[in-house]
Coordinates of C-alpha atoms in Angstrom, one line a residue:
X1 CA -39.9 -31.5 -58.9
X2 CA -37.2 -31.6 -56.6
X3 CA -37.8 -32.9 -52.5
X4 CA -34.8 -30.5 -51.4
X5 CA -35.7 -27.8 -49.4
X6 CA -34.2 -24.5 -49.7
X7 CA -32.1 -23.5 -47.0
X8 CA -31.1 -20.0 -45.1
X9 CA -27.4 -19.1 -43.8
X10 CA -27.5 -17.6 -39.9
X11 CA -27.6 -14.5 -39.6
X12 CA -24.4 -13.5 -38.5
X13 CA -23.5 -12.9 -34.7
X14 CA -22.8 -9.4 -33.3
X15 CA -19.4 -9.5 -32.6
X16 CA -20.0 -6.2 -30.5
X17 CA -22.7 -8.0 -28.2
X18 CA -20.7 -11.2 -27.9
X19 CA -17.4 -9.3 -26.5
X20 CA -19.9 -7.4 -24.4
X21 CA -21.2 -10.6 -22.8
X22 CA -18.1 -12.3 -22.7
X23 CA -16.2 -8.9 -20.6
X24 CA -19.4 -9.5 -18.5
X25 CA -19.3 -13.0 -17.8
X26 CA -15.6 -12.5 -17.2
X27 CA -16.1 -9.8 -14.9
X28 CA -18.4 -12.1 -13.0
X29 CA -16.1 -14.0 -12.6
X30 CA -13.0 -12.1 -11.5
X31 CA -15.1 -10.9 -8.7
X32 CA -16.5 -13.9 -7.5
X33 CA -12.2 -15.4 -7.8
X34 CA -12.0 -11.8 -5.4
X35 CA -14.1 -12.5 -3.4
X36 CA -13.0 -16.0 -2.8
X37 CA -9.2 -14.2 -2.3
X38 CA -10.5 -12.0 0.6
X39 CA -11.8 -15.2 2.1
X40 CA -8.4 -16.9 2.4
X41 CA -9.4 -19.7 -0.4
X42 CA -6.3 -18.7 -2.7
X43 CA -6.4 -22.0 -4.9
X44 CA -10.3 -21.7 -5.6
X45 CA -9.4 -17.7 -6.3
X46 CA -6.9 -18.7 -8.5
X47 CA -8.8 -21.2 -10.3
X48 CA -11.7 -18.1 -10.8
X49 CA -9.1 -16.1 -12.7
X50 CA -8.2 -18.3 -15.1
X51 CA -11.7 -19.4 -15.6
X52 CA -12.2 -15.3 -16.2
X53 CA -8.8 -15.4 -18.7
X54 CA -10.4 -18.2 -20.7
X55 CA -14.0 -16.3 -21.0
X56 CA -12.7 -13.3 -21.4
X57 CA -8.9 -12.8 -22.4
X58 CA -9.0 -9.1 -21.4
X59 CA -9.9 -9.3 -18.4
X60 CA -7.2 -7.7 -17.0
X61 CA -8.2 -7.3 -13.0
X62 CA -8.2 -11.5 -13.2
X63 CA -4.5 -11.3 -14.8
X64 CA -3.0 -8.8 -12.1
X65 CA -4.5 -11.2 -9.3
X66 CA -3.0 -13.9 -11.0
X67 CA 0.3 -12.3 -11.1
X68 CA 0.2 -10.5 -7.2
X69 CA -0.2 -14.7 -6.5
X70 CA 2.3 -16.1 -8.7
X71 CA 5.0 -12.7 -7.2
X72 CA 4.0 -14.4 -3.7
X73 CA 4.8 -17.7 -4.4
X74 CA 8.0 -16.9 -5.5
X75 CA 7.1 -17.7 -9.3
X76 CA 8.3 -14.6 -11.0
X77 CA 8.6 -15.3 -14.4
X78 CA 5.0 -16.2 -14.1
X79 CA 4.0 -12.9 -12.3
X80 CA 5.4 -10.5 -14.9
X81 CA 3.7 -12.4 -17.8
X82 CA 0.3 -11.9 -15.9
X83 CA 0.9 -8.4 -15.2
X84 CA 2.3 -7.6 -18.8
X85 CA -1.3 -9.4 -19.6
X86 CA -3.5 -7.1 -17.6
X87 CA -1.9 -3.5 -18.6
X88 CA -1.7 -5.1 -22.2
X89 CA -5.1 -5.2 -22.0
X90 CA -5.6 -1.7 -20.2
X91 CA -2.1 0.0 -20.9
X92 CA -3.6 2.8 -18.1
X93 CA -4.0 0.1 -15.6
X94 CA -1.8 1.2 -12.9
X95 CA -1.6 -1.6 -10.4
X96 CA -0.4 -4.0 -13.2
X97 CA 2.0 -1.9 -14.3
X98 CA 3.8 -0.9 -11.3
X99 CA 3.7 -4.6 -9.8
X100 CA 5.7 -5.7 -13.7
X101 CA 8.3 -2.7 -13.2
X102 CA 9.1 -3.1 -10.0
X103 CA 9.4 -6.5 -10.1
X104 CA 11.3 -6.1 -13.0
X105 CA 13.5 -3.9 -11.3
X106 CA 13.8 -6.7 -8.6
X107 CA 15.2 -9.4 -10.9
X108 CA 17.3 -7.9 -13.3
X109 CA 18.6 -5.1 -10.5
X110 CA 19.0 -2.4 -13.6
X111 CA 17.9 0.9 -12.5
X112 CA 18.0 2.0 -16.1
X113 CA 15.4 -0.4 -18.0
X114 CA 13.3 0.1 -15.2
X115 CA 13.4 3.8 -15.1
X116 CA 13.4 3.2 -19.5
X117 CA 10.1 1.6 -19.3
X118 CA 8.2 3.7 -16.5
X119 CA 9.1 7.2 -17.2
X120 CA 7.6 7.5 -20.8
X121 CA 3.9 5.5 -18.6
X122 CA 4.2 8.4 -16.2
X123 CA 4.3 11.3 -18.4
X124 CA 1.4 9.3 -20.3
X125 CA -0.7 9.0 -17.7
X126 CA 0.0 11.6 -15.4
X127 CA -3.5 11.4 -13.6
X128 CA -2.4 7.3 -12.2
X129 CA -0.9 7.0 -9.0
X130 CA -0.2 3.7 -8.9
X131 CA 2.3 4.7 -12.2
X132 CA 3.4 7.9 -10.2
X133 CA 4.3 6.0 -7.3
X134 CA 6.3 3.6 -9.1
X135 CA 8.1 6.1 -10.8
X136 CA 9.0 7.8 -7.4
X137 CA 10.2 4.9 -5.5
X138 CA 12.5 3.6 -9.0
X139 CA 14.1 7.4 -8.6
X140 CA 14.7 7.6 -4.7
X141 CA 16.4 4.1 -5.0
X142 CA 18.5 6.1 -8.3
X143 CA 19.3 8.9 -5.8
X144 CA 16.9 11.4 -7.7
X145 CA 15.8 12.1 -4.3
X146 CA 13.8 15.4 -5.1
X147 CA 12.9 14.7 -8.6
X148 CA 11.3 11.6 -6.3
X149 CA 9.5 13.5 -4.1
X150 CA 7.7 15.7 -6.7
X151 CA 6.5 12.2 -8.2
X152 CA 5.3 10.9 -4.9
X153 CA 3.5 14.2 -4.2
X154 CA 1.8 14.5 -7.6
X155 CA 0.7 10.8 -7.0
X156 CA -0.7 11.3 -3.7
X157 CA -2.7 14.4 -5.1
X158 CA -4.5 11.7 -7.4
X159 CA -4.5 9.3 -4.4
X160 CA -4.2 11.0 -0.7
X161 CA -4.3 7.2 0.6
X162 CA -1.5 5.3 -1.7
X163 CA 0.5 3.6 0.1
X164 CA 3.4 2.9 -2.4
X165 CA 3.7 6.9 -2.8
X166 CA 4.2 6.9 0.8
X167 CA 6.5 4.8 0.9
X168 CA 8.3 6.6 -2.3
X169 CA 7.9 10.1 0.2
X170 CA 9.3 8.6 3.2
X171 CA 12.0 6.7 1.7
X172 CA 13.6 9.6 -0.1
X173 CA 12.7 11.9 2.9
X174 CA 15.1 9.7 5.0
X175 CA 17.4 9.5 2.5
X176 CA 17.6 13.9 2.0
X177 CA 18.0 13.1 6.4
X178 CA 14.7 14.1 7.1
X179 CA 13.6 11.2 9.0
X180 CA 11.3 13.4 11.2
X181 CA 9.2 13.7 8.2
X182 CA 10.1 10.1 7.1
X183 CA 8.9 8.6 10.5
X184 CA 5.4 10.4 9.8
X185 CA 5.2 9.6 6.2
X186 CA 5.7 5.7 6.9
X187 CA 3.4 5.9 10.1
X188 CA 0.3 7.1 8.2
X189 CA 1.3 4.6 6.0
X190 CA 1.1 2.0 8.8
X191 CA -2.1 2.9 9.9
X192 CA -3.7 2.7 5.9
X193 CA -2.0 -1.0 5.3
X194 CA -0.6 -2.2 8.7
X195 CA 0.2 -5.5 6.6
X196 CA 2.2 -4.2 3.8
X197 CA 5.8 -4.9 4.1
X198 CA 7.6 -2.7 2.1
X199 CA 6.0 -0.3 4.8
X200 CA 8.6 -2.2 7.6
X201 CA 11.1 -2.1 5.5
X202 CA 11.0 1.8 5.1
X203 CA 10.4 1.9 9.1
X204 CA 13.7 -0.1 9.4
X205 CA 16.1 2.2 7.9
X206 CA 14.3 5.1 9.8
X207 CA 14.7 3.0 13.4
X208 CA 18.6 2.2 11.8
X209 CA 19.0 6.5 11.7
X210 CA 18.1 6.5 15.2
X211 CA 20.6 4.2 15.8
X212 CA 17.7 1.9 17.0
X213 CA 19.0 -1.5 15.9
X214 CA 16.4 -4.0 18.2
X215 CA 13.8 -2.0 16.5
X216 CA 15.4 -2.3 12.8
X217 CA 15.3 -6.1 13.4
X218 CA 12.0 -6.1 14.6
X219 CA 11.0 -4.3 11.9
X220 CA 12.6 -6.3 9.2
X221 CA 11.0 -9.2 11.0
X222 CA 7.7 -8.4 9.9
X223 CA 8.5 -7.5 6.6
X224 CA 10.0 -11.0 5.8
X225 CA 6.5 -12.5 7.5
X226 CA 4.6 -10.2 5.4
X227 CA 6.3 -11.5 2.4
X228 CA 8.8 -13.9 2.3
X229 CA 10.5 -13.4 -0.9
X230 CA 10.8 -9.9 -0.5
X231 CA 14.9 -9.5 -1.1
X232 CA 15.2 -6.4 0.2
X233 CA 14.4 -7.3 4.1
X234 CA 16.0 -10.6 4.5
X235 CA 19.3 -9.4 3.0
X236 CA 18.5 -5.8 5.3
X237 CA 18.0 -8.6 8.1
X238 CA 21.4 -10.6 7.3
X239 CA 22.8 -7.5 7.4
X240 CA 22.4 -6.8 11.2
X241 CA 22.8 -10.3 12.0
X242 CA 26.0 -10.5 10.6
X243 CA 27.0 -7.5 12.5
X244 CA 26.1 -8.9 15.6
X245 CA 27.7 -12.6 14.4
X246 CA 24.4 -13.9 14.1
X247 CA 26.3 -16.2 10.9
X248 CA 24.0 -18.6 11.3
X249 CA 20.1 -16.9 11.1
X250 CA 22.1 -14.5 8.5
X251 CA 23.1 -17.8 6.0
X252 CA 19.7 -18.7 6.6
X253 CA 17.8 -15.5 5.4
X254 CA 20.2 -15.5 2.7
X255 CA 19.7 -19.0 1.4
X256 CA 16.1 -18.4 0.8
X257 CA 16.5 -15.2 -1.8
X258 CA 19.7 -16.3 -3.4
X259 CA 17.3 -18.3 -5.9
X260 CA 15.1 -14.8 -6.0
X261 CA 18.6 -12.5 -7.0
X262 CA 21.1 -14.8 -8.9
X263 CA 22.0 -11.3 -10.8
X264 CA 22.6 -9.3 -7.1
X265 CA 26.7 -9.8 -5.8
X266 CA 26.1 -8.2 -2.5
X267 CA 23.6 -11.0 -1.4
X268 CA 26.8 -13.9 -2.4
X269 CA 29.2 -11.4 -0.7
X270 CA 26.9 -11.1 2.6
X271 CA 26.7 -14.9 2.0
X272 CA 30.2 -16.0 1.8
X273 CA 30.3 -13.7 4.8
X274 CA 28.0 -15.6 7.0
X275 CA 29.5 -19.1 5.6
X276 CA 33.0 -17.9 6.6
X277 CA 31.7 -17.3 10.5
X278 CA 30.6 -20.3 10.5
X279 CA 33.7 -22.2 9.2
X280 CA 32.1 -23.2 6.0
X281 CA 35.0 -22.6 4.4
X282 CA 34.9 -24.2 1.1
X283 CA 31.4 -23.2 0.6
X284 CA 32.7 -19.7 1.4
X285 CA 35.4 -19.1 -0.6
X286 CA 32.9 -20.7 -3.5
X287 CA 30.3 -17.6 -3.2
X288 CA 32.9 -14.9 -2.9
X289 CA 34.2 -16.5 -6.3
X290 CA 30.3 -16.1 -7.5
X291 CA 30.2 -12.5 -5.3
X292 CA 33.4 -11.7 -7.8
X293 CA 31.9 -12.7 -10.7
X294 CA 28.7 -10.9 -10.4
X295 CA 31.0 -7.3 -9.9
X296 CA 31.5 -7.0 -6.0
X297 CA 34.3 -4.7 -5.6
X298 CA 37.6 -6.4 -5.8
X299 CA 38.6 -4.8 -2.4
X300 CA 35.7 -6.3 -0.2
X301 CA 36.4 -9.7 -1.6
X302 CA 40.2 -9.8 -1.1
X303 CA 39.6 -8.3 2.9
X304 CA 36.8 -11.7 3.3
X305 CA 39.3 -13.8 1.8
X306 CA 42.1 -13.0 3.6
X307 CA 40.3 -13.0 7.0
X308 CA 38.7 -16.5 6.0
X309 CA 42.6 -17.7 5.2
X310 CA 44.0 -16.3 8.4
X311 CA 40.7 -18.1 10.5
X312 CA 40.4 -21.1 8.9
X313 CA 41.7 -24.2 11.0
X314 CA 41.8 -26.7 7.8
X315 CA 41.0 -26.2 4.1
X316 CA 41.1 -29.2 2.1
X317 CA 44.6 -29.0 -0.5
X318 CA 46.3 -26.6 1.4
X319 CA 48.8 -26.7 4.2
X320 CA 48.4 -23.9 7.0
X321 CA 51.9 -22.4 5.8
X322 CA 50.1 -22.3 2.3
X323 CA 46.9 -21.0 3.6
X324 CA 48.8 -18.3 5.7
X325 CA 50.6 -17.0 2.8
X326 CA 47.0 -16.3 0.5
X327 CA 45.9 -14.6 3.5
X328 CA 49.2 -12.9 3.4
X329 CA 48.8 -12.0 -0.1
X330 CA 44.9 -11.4 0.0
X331 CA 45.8 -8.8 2.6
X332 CA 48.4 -6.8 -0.1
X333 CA 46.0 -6.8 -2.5
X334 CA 43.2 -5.7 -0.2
X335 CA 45.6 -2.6 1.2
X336 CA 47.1 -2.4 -2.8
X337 CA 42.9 -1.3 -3.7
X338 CA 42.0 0.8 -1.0
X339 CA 45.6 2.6 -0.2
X340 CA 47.9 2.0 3.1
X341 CA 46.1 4.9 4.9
X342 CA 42.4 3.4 4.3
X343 CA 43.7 -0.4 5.2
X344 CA 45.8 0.5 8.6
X345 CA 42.5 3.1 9.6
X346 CA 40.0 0.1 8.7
X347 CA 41.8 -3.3 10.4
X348 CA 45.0 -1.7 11.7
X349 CA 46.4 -4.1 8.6
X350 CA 50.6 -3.8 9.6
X351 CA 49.3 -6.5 13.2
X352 CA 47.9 -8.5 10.9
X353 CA 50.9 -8.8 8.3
X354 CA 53.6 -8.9 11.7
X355 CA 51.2 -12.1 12.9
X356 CA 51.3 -13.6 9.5
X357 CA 55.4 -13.3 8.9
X358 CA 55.2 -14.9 12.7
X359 CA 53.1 -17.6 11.8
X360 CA 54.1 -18.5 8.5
X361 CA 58.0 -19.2 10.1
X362 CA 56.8 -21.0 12.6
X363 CA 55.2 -23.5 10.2
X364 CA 58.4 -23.8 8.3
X365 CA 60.3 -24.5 11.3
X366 CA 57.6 -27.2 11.8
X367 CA 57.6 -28.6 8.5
X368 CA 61.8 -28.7 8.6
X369 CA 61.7 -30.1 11.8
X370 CA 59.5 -32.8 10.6
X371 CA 61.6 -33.2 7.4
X372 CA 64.5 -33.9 9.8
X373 CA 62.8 -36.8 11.8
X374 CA 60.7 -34.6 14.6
X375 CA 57.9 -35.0 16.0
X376 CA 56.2 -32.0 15.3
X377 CA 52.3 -30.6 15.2
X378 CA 50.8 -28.1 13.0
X379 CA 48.5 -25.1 13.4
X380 CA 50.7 -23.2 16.0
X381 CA 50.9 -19.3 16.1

């Protein structure tokens, strides 16, 4: 007679009741990570959400938070994988999916894949303003201004208090010039979410329509506070500080979201702009090269670089005969792309050619006298 005892399997678990518990215990968590958020304790918050990730991979609230904190850090690759996790995980979640669009939107600047991936979400799911809202702003910024504001509308039926459908509203509302309605639009907007920036920035191009530039700036301002890496309002800042030959604050603002939009030429135009006022020359003519590269229109880079050759007291290589003659040709090719009557309307282009022919035989009367045995000095007009 045998000593072994018989033995039973386990009955097997309920796979139902253990991805019940598990969505529970990850809930759980994601509000306690919340909670922590609202307190100001971001790491400990942050830590909460990946605790809730590892209990519970579908816990999609803990993967948007992740990504809104990853976005404000700067770490965007990271944010779109979180956000890609959490409406993977509820494809009608529409807080996740219109922070991955439009942040999509913001890196690769193509209107088209944006607009590709949120118009078939928006007929989906009609009934999510969060979805509808991002749909609306992505059309304003395509100029589908009233095509925009039916999506806005239709989202702030679901949602009489979204904020990004405001935003959509008042945006296209100033572009159609209707910046009474604009200025309304954004200020209820204020008054839901007085700490959302892309509120300001709205509110800047409305104060810019009313030709209220202090206000613009102020505006802008408290955008870039709100959130630093927001493109949009440090380049709309550089902007007006260029205009008013801020160079260096505008180089500054610049700096900080070239990293953000490596794909965007205007922000390397703006930028070689700002280095060229302040006599950064070499690093100038560098980023128009990069500004060229990336598509900036031929016509705006040969106008920078012939001012920067006309301006520039020394350029390392180049003799000031030499450097006068590229601004000389810069200049024809600048009037060659936008036609005489544009060129001599814009910079009254003829005094600046007359100057150049001046200045370029005055530096080869220089350079002959000095051939001869003279004493002469360059850099004269």
């Amino acid at each position: 007679e045998s000593d072994q005892k018989a033995t039973f399997d386990e009955p097997a678990p309920d796979l139902e009741d253990v991805g019940k518990k598990s969505k529970e215990k990850g809930d759980k968590i994601t509000q306690e990570g919340v909670a922590l958020l609202a307190a100001g304790n971001t790491s400990g918050a942050g830590a909460k959400f990946k605790e809730a990730l590892d209990v519970a991979p579908k816990a999609h609230v803990a993967a948007y938070n992740l990504g809104v904190m990853a976005e404000m850090d700067g770490s965007f690759t990271q944010a779109k994988k979180y956000y890609k996790q959490a409406f993977t995980a509820k494809a009608d979640y529409g807080p996740a999916v219109a922070a991955y669009v439009m942040l999509e939107y913001k890196t690769s600047g193509s209107k088209s894949e944006a607009l590709g991936f949120i118009e078939p979400k928006a007929k989906k799911y009609p009934d999510v303003a969060e979805i509808q809202a991002a749909y609306a702003k992505l059309l304003v910024d395509n100029g589908q201004i009233e095509k925009a504001m039916t999506a806005a509308k239709e989202a702030l039926k679901k949602d009489e208090r979204s904020v990004p459908a405001m935003v959509a509203l008042a945006k296209a509302y100033h572009k159609n010039g209707q910046n009474e309605f604009a200025k309304y639009i954004a200020g209820q907007a204020k008054d839901i979410e007085p700490n959302n920036a892309d509120v300001y920035v709205v509110l800047s191009y409305i104060a810019l329509a009313d030709k209220n530039k202090k206000l613009a700036v102020d505006h802008l301002r408290k955008a870039v506070e709100l959130s630093p890496n927001l493109i949009e309002a440090r380049n709309n800042l550089a902007v007006i500080l260029l205009d008013g030959a801020n160079f260096e604050e505008a180089a500054a603002q610049l700096e900080k979201i070239v990293p953000l939009a490596s794909y965007k030429a205007e922000i390397f135009l703006n930028l070689g702009e700002a280095y060229r006022g302040l006599k950064k020359w070499k690093q100038a003519i560098d980023t128009f090269a990069q500004a060229e590269k990336l598509g900036a229109p031929k016509s705006m880079i040969y106008f920078n670089l012939a001012l920067l050759y006309f301006s520039a007291d020394a350029i390392a290589g180049l003799s000031k005969k030499e450097a006068y003659k590229k601004s000389q040709s810069f200049f024809i090719k600048y009037r060659d792309a936008v036609g005489a009557k544009t060129a001599a309307e814009e910079i009254d282009i003829d005094s600046y050619l007359k100057r150049l022919d001046k200045m370029i035989k005055i530096q080869e009367k220089l350079e002959a006298k000095k051939a001869g045995g003279g004493e002469g000095e360059g850099g004269g007009e």
